[in-house]
Amino acid sequence: MKKRTFAVIGYGGQGGWHARQILASDVAALAGVYDIDEAKNKAAERHGMFAYPSLEAVLADEKVEAVVIATPNASHKALAVKALEAGKNVVCEKPVEMSCAAFDEMTSAAARAGKLFTVHQNRRWDVDYLAIKRMAASGEIGGVIRLESRIHGSRGIPSDWRRVRAEGGGMLLDWGVHLIDQALQIVREKIVRVCCDQTHITCAEVDDGFRLHLDFESGKTAYLEVGTYHFLALPRFYMLCERGSAKIEDWRQNAQVAFLKAWNEKDVMPVQAAAGITKTMAPRDERTLDIHEADRPVSDVHDFYRNFCAALDGREPILVTHQEVRRVLQVIEAAFQSAEEKQSVRTEI
Ligand code: NAD
């Protein structure tokens, strides 16, 4: 099968990742990269890649079928619209933009041009997320009551454009996009309430972390948290279900699952716990639980480009849809409103 030809716009951290992904892909080929910073273009050349002298040169190159936009967040819309209007298909980095209104302009441009436009939600291929998603969908430990998804780092917010509000900085627009996107793939229900607060421990201008509660229509909840000032991290995932719990400490580890075999226990004895005794919090009789490790899902992030190219050929529907991307932005807008007003926001998302 003929490989589809891509160019990468922005050769920073993530642009470099895309270039390497495309070079290693069985469906995609790299025509070259373009960065506004000449030093980055020189670096690309040293890495054996072709560096375009300008954006116009990329868009004028007829062999380029699709561009990947891997520039700071605030530049995505202008670049994507320009590329679509030049007849290119577009893969845009997350967050696609900072508002639904801006995203709508991008989807309109894609519709006018009749070109494929999607967003790089690569963390849909995270093995830890896939393990939790599979557990939720299988009903192995019953329906989801509460999903907790958090990521804790200890280096503060990076000292680049990510600290600048006008550039689309802050952690809600960074890791937040991934955590929200993943959660909405796991709990597929209308969100009726959003409540968010943000931290500013290492940066006054933008959030360096947040706590976000989503209430779904049936009463299920999701709690999403990003922190960049944690020197002991809490588990990456914790899921409370009707017949048990699942936990993943971090992405290197498998899911630990507790399946509740029997609810009732006889003769529970109070235990000494710190400075008192408790029956409520006494450990369960281990015969009432089956605790085991879940199998590790198989995942290959190259499937992102495989899907994009198959969608270009009309062989597969695109996996990351406009509707899904827009819902994430709706949650982000509600989260910013909630944090600003210091109260929860009723939603129909
Ligand atoms: P970065 O600062 O490392 O790189 C951005 C690059 O874009 C820089 O080299 C800069 O010179 C260049 N640039 C800026 N404006 C440009 C323009 N108009 N035309 C061409 N080049 C331009 O940032 P990064 O970490 O690579 O992030 C880039 C994007 O990728 C962001 O949207 C970010 O959210 C996203 N990202 C996604 C993931 C993921 O897992 N999906 C991970 C990291 C970053």
Short mmCIF file of C-alpha atoms and ligand atoms in Angstrom, two decimals:
data_model
loop_
_atom_site.label_atom_id
_atom_site.label_comp_id
_atom_site.label_asym_id
_atom_site.label_seq_id
_atom_site.Cartn_x
_atom_site.Cartn_y
_atom_site.Cartn_z
CA MET A 1 0.00 0.00 0.00
CA LYS A 2 1.27 3.48 -0.86
CA LYS A 3 2.40 5.47 2.17
CA ARG A 4 0.74 8.84 2.79
CA THR A 5 3.13 11.81 2.93
CA PHE A 6 3.21 14.17 5.92
CA ALA A 7 5.03 17.34 6.92
CA VAL A 8 5.41 18.38 10.55
CA ILE A 9 4.95 22.03 11.54
CA GLY A 10 6.84 22.86 14.73
CA TYR A 11 9.96 20.84 15.47
CA GLY A 12 10.04 21.13 19.25
CA GLY A 13 9.53 18.32 21.75
CA GLN A 14 6.31 16.98 20.27
CA GLY A 15 7.14 17.79 16.64
CA GLY A 16 10.27 15.67 17.04
CA TRP A 17 8.12 12.86 18.42
CA HIS A 18 5.78 13.05 15.40
CA ALA A 19 8.68 13.10 12.95
CA ARG A 20 10.14 9.97 14.56
CA GLN A 21 6.70 8.27 14.61
CA ILE A 22 6.19 8.99 10.92
CA LEU A 23 9.70 7.82 10.03
CA ALA A 24 8.99 4.54 11.84
CA SER A 25 5.46 4.17 10.43
CA ASP A 26 4.31 1.48 8.03
CA VAL A 27 1.66 3.81 6.54
CA ALA A 28 3.16 7.30 6.64
CA ALA A 29 6.21 8.96 5.08
CA LEU A 30 7.89 12.21 6.11
CA ALA A 31 8.45 14.91 3.48
CA GLY A 32 10.03 17.25 6.00
CA VAL A 33 9.52 19.60 8.89
CA TYR A 34 9.17 23.35 9.33
CA ASP A 35 9.82 25.42 12.45
CA ILE A 36 9.64 29.17 12.80
CA ASP A 37 12.92 28.97 14.72
CA GLU A 38 15.84 28.53 12.33
CA ALA A 39 17.87 26.68 14.98
CA LYS A 40 15.18 23.96 15.08
CA ASN A 41 15.29 23.61 11.28
CA LYS A 42 19.07 23.20 11.48
CA ALA A 43 18.58 20.54 14.17
CA ALA A 44 16.12 18.70 11.88
CA GLU A 45 18.70 18.75 9.08
CA ARG A 46 21.34 17.37 11.43
CA HIS A 47 18.84 14.57 12.20
CA GLY A 48 18.71 13.76 8.48
CA MET A 49 15.36 15.42 7.72
CA PHE A 50 14.43 17.95 5.08
CA ALA A 51 13.63 21.37 6.59
CA TYR A 52 11.30 23.63 4.64
CA PRO A 53 12.32 27.31 4.46
CA SER A 54 8.78 28.57 5.18
CA LEU A 55 5.22 27.55 5.94
CA GLU A 56 4.28 28.60 2.40
CA ALA A 57 6.86 26.16 1.04
CA VAL A 58 5.25 23.32 3.01
CA LEU A 59 1.78 24.21 1.79
CA ALA A 60 2.96 24.61 -1.81
CA ASP A 61 4.58 21.16 -1.84
CA GLU A 62 2.15 18.97 -3.75
CA LYS A 63 3.52 15.73 -2.42
CA VAL A 64 2.52 16.75 1.14
CA GLU A 65 -0.93 15.23 1.72
CA ALA A 66 -1.24 16.06 5.40
CA VAL A 67 0.40 18.36 7.92
CA VAL A 68 0.87 17.73 11.61
CA ILE A 69 0.60 20.85 13.77
CA ALA A 70 2.86 20.59 16.80
CA THR A 71 3.29 24.24 17.77
CA PRO A 72 2.25 26.05 20.99
CA ASN A 73 -1.49 25.89 21.64
CA ALA A 74 -2.48 29.44 20.68
CA SER A 75 -1.12 29.02 17.15
CA HIS A 76 -3.15 25.90 16.23
CA LYS A 77 -6.22 27.52 14.68
CA ALA A 78 -4.40 29.90 12.32
CA LEU A 79 -2.04 27.17 11.12
CA ALA A 80 -4.77 24.54 10.72
CA VAL A 81 -7.11 26.85 8.79
CA LYS A 82 -4.27 27.94 6.51
CA ALA A 83 -3.26 24.33 5.83
CA LEU A 84 -6.86 23.23 5.19
CA GLU A 85 -7.42 26.14 2.83
CA ALA A 86 -4.25 25.09 0.99
CA GLY A 87 -5.84 21.67 0.46
CA LYS A 88 -3.93 19.73 3.12
CA ASN A 89 -5.39 17.24 5.56
CA VAL A 90 -4.56 18.12 9.16
CA VAL A 91 -3.55 16.35 12.35
CA CYS A 92 -3.50 18.92 15.13
CA GLU A 93 -1.92 18.52 18.53
CA LYS A 94 -4.08 18.73 21.64
CA PRO A 95 -5.56 20.96 22.88
CA VAL A 96 -6.88 21.65 19.41
CA GLU A 97 -7.74 25.17 20.61
CA MET A 98 -8.82 26.94 23.78
CA SER A 99 -12.53 27.33 23.06
CA CYS A 100 -15.40 25.64 21.25
CA ALA A 101 -15.85 28.77 19.11
CA ALA A 102 -12.28 28.53 17.82
CA PHE A 103 -12.66 24.80 17.20
CA ASP A 104 -15.89 25.41 15.24
CA GLU A 105 -13.96 27.74 12.91
CA MET A 106 -11.48 24.92 12.30
CA THR A 107 -14.14 22.28 11.58
CA SER A 108 -15.91 24.74 9.23
CA ALA A 109 -12.64 25.25 7.35
CA ALA A 110 -12.21 21.47 7.10
CA ALA A 111 -15.78 21.06 5.81
CA ARG A 112 -15.31 23.85 3.22
CA ALA A 113 -12.07 22.28 2.03
CA GLY A 114 -13.43 18.72 2.16
CA LYS A 115 -10.30 17.64 4.05
CA LEU A 116 -9.71 15.31 6.97
CA PHE A 117 -9.01 17.07 10.25
CA THR A 118 -8.42 15.34 13.56
CA VAL A 119 -6.66 15.78 16.89
CA HIS A 120 -3.75 13.78 18.24
CA GLN A 121 -5.28 12.09 21.29
CA ASN A 122 -2.39 9.64 21.50
CA ARG A 123 -3.09 8.81 25.13
CA ARG A 124 -6.04 6.73 23.99
CA TRP A 125 -3.28 4.16 23.40
CA ASP A 126 -1.93 4.31 26.98
CA VAL A 127 -1.85 0.79 28.36
CA ASP A 128 -2.92 1.87 31.86
CA TYR A 129 -5.97 3.73 30.52
CA LEU A 130 -6.86 0.80 28.24
CA ALA A 131 -6.74 -1.58 31.22
CA ILE A 132 -9.19 0.58 33.21
CA LYS A 133 -11.40 1.16 30.17
CA ARG A 134 -11.58 -2.58 29.49
CA MET A 135 -12.38 -3.28 33.13
CA ALA A 136 -15.20 -0.72 33.08
CA ALA A 137 -16.65 -1.98 29.79
CA SER A 138 -16.48 -5.67 30.74
CA GLY A 139 -18.57 -5.25 33.86
CA GLU A 140 -16.16 -7.73 35.53
CA ILE A 141 -16.40 -5.81 38.81
CA GLY A 142 -19.82 -4.29 38.09
CA GLY A 143 -20.81 -0.84 36.86
CA VAL A 144 -18.62 2.18 37.51
CA ILE A 145 -19.55 4.28 40.54
CA ARG A 146 -16.53 6.59 40.57
CA LEU A 147 -13.53 6.89 38.28
CA GLU A 148 -10.42 8.62 39.62
CA SER A 149 -7.68 9.54 37.17
CA ARG A 150 -4.74 11.59 38.31
CA ILE A 151 -1.21 12.36 37.33
CA HIS A 152 1.27 13.75 39.81
CA GLY A 153 4.64 15.22 38.91
CA SER A 154 7.11 17.16 41.01
CA ARG A 155 8.78 19.65 38.65
CA GLY A 156 6.20 22.42 38.50
CA ILE A 157 4.94 23.70 35.17
CA PRO A 158 7.64 23.81 32.44
CA SER A 159 9.25 27.23 32.11
CA ASP A 160 8.27 27.96 28.52
CA TRP A 161 5.06 29.05 26.75
CA ARG A 162 3.17 26.68 29.05
CA ARG A 163 3.43 29.37 31.78
CA VAL A 164 1.79 32.02 29.56
CA ARG A 165 -2.00 32.38 29.49
CA ALA A 166 -2.11 33.96 26.01
CA GLU A 167 -0.17 30.98 24.63
CA GLY A 168 -2.74 28.54 26.00
CA GLY A 169 -0.58 27.57 28.97
CA GLY A 170 -1.59 25.79 32.15
CA MET A 171 -2.15 22.19 33.08
CA LEU A 172 -5.89 22.04 32.36
CA LEU A 173 -5.06 22.70 28.70
CA ASP A 174 -2.12 20.30 28.89
CA TRP A 175 -2.48 16.97 30.68
CA GLY A 176 -6.07 17.96 31.46
CA VAL A 177 -7.05 17.38 27.83
CA HIS A 178 -5.80 13.79 27.96
CA LEU A 179 -7.43 12.99 31.29
CA ILE A 180 -10.80 14.43 30.22
CA ASP A 181 -10.68 12.71 26.82
CA GLN A 182 -9.88 9.35 28.46
CA ALA A 183 -12.59 9.73 31.12
CA LEU A 184 -15.25 10.52 28.51
CA GLN A 185 -14.26 7.37 26.62
CA ILE A 186 -14.79 5.32 29.80
CA VAL A 187 -18.00 6.89 31.12
CA ARG A 188 -20.21 7.49 28.10
CA GLU A 189 -22.94 9.60 29.64
CA LYS A 190 -24.14 13.17 29.67
CA ILE A 191 -22.23 15.41 32.14
CA VAL A 192 -24.67 17.39 34.27
CA ARG A 193 -22.27 19.20 36.62
CA VAL A 194 -18.65 20.33 36.51
CA CYS A 195 -16.66 21.56 39.49
CA CYS A 196 -13.02 22.60 39.29
CA ASP A 197 -10.38 24.32 41.33
CA GLN A 198 -6.87 25.10 40.24
CA THR A 199 -3.49 25.41 41.94
CA HIS A 200 -0.88 28.12 41.45
CA ILE A 201 1.98 26.83 43.59
CA THR A 202 4.75 27.40 41.04
CA CYS A 203 3.03 29.78 38.63
CA ALA A 204 0.70 32.71 39.29
CA GLU A 205 -0.41 33.30 35.70
CA VAL A 206 -1.74 29.84 34.75
CA ASP A 207 -2.77 26.75 36.68
CA ASP A 208 0.03 24.33 37.53
CA GLY A 209 -2.56 21.76 38.55
CA PHE A 210 -6.27 21.26 39.09
CA ARG A 211 -8.96 19.10 40.66
CA LEU A 212 -11.94 18.47 38.41
CA HIS A 213 -15.18 16.72 39.36
CA LEU A 214 -17.59 15.55 36.68
CA ASP A 215 -21.09 14.40 37.63
CA PHE A 216 -22.80 12.21 35.06
CA GLU A 217 -26.53 11.91 34.48
CA SER A 218 -26.99 8.55 36.21
CA GLY A 219 -25.01 9.54 39.32
CA LYS A 220 -21.63 8.17 38.21
CA THR A 221 -18.75 10.54 38.94
CA ALA A 222 -15.25 11.15 37.65
CA TYR A 223 -12.52 12.88 39.61
CA LEU A 224 -9.59 14.09 37.52
CA GLU A 225 -6.51 15.64 39.03
CA VAL A 226 -3.23 16.99 37.71
CA GLY A 227 -0.50 18.12 40.08
CA THR A 228 3.03 19.26 39.39
CA TYR A 229 4.16 19.75 43.01
CA HIS A 230 3.77 16.25 44.45
CA PHE A 231 6.80 14.50 45.89
CA LEU A 232 4.82 11.35 46.66
CA ALA A 233 2.35 10.47 43.91
CA LEU A 234 -1.13 9.05 44.41
CA PRO A 235 -2.23 6.18 42.10
CA ARG A 236 -2.67 6.99 38.39
CA PHE A 237 -6.11 5.31 38.33
CA TYR A 238 -8.57 4.20 40.98
CA MET A 239 -12.00 2.91 40.01
CA LEU A 240 -14.77 2.11 42.40
CA CYS A 241 -17.39 -0.25 40.96
CA GLU A 242 -20.53 -2.01 42.17
CA ARG A 243 -18.68 -5.33 42.68
CA GLY A 244 -15.15 -4.25 43.50
CA SER A 245 -12.30 -1.82 42.94
CA ALA A 246 -9.42 -1.47 40.49
CA LYS A 247 -6.20 0.45 40.94
CA ILE A 248 -3.14 1.24 38.83
CA GLU A 249 -0.22 2.81 40.68
CA ASP A 250 1.55 4.10 37.58
CA TRP A 251 1.82 3.40 33.87
CA ARG A 252 4.53 0.78 34.38
CA GLN A 253 2.23 -1.36 36.49
CA ASN A 254 -0.69 -3.66 35.81
CA ALA A 255 -4.16 -3.07 37.19
CA GLN A 256 -4.77 -4.53 40.61
CA VAL A 257 -8.35 -5.74 40.87
CA ALA A 258 -10.45 -6.65 43.91
CA PHE A 259 -13.63 -8.53 43.04
CA LEU A 260 -16.22 -8.69 45.82
CA LYS A 261 -17.33 -12.35 46.11
CA ALA A 262 -19.53 -11.85 49.15
CA TRP A 263 -20.73 -8.68 50.83
CA ASN A 264 -21.80 -10.04 54.18
CA GLU A 265 -19.19 -11.05 56.70
CA LYS A 266 -19.86 -12.83 59.95
CA ASP A 267 -18.27 -12.10 63.31
CA VAL A 268 -16.31 -9.00 62.37
CA MET A 269 -14.07 -8.15 65.29
CA PRO A 270 -13.03 -4.59 66.12
CA VAL A 271 -9.35 -3.93 65.41
CA GLN A 272 -6.94 -1.55 67.03
CA ALA A 273 -6.26 1.28 64.53
CA ALA A 274 -3.84 3.97 65.63
CA ALA A 275 -5.28 5.55 68.79
CA GLY A 276 -8.62 3.76 68.74
CA ILE A 277 -10.56 0.69 67.73
CA THR A 278 -12.79 0.24 64.68
CA LYS A 279 -15.09 -2.40 63.25
CA THR A 280 -16.17 -0.35 60.20
CA MET A 281 -12.62 -0.05 58.90
CA ALA A 282 -11.39 -3.50 59.94
CA PRO A 283 -9.78 -5.48 57.08
CA ARG A 284 -12.24 -7.72 55.23
CA ASP A 285 -12.27 -11.48 55.62
CA GLU A 286 -10.05 -12.35 52.66
CA ARG A 287 -12.41 -15.17 51.63
CA THR A 288 -14.95 -12.52 50.55
CA LEU A 289 -12.58 -10.98 48.00
CA ASP A 290 -10.73 -12.18 44.94
CA ILE A 291 -7.69 -9.94 44.51
CA HIS A 292 -5.69 -10.39 41.31
CA GLU A 293 -3.74 -8.56 38.61
CA ALA A 294 -5.52 -7.86 35.32
CA ASP A 295 -3.87 -8.88 32.04
CA ARG A 296 -1.95 -6.11 30.34
CA PRO A 297 -3.73 -4.81 27.21
CA VAL A 298 -1.83 -4.84 23.94
CA SER A 299 -1.45 -1.36 22.48
CA ASP A 300 0.44 0.25 19.60
CA VAL A 301 0.35 4.03 19.27
CA HIS A 302 1.26 3.68 15.57
CA ASP A 303 -2.43 2.82 15.20
CA PHE A 304 -3.13 6.58 15.41
CA TYR A 305 -1.42 7.17 12.05
CA ARG A 306 -2.74 3.85 10.69
CA ASN A 307 -6.28 5.04 11.43
CA PHE A 308 -5.68 8.50 9.96
CA CYS A 309 -4.33 7.00 6.70
CA ALA A 310 -7.13 4.41 6.55
CA ALA A 311 -9.66 7.22 7.02
CA LEU A 312 -7.99 9.13 4.16
CA ASP A 313 -8.47 6.02 2.00
CA GLY A 314 -12.10 5.75 3.15
CA ARG A 315 -11.36 2.33 4.69
CA GLU A 316 -12.06 3.29 8.35
CA PRO A 317 -13.95 6.00 10.21
CA ILE A 318 -11.65 8.46 11.97
CA LEU A 319 -11.17 7.45 15.61
CA VAL A 320 -10.85 10.91 17.17
CA THR A 321 -14.05 12.63 16.05
CA HIS A 322 -14.99 16.31 16.02
CA GLN A 323 -17.85 15.61 18.40
CA GLU A 324 -15.51 14.01 20.95
CA VAL A 325 -12.96 16.80 20.67
CA ARG A 326 -15.68 19.43 21.10
CA ARG A 327 -17.04 17.73 24.23
CA VAL A 328 -13.60 17.88 25.84
CA LEU A 329 -13.46 21.61 25.08
CA GLN A 330 -16.94 22.07 26.55
CA VAL A 331 -15.74 20.45 29.78
CA ILE A 332 -12.64 22.67 29.79
CA GLU A 333 -14.74 25.79 29.31
CA ALA A 334 -17.04 24.76 32.17
CA ALA A 335 -14.00 23.91 34.34
CA PHE A 336 -12.46 27.37 33.81
CA GLN A 337 -15.83 28.96 34.62
CA SER A 338 -16.18 26.87 37.78
CA ALA A 339 -12.65 27.72 38.95
CA GLU A 340 -13.21 31.42 38.25
CA GLU A 341 -16.59 31.56 40.02
CA LYS A 342 -15.51 29.17 42.80
CA GLN A 343 -18.68 27.14 42.39
CA SER A 344 -19.92 24.17 40.42
CA VAL A 345 -21.48 24.70 36.99
CA ARG A 346 -24.61 22.90 35.76
CA THR A 347 -24.03 21.50 32.29
CA GLU A 348 -25.58 19.47 29.51
CA ILE A 349 -22.45 18.14 27.85
P1 NAD B 1 7.79 23.09 22.15
O1 NAD B 1 7.89 24.46 22.71
O2 NAD B 1 8.79 22.07 22.55
O3 NAD B 1 7.81 23.15 20.56
C1 NAD B 1 7.01 24.02 19.81
C2 NAD B 1 7.77 24.38 18.54
O4 NAD B 1 6.90 25.10 17.68
C3 NAD B 1 8.99 25.28 18.79
O5 NAD B 1 10.13 24.68 18.22
C4 NAD B 1 8.61 26.60 18.14
O6 NAD B 1 9.73 27.29 17.60
C5 NAD B 1 7.67 26.13 17.06
N1 NAD B 1 6.74 27.15 16.56
C6 NAD B 1 6.07 28.10 17.27
N2 NAD B 1 5.25 28.80 16.46
C7 NAD B 1 5.41 28.29 15.21
C8 NAD B 1 4.85 28.60 13.96
N3 NAD B 1 3.95 29.56 13.81
N4 NAD B 1 5.26 27.87 12.89
C9 NAD B 1 6.17 26.89 13.01
N5 NAD B 1 6.76 26.56 14.18
C10 NAD B 1 6.37 27.24 15.27
O7 NAD B 1 6.33 22.59 22.50
P2 NAD B 1 5.85 21.08 22.49
O8 NAD B 1 6.02 20.49 23.82
O9 NAD B 1 6.44 20.37 21.33
O10 NAD B 1 4.26 21.27 22.27
C11 NAD B 1 3.74 21.54 21.00
C12 NAD B 1 2.29 21.07 20.95
O11 NAD B 1 2.25 19.68 21.17
C13 NAD B 1 1.40 21.71 22.00
O12 NAD B 1 0.13 21.92 21.46
C14 NAD B 1 1.34 20.65 23.09
O13 NAD B 1 0.16 20.72 23.86
C15 NAD B 1 1.38 19.40 22.27
N6 NAD B 1 1.92 18.22 22.99
C16 NAD B 1 1.22 17.07 22.93
C17 NAD B 1 1.69 15.94 23.58
C18 NAD B 1 0.91 14.67 23.47
O14 NAD B 1 1.21 13.72 24.18
N7 NAD B 1 -0.09 14.60 22.61
C19 NAD B 1 2.88 15.99 24.31
C20 NAD B 1 3.60 17.20 24.34
C21 NAD B 1 3.11 18.32 23.66
#
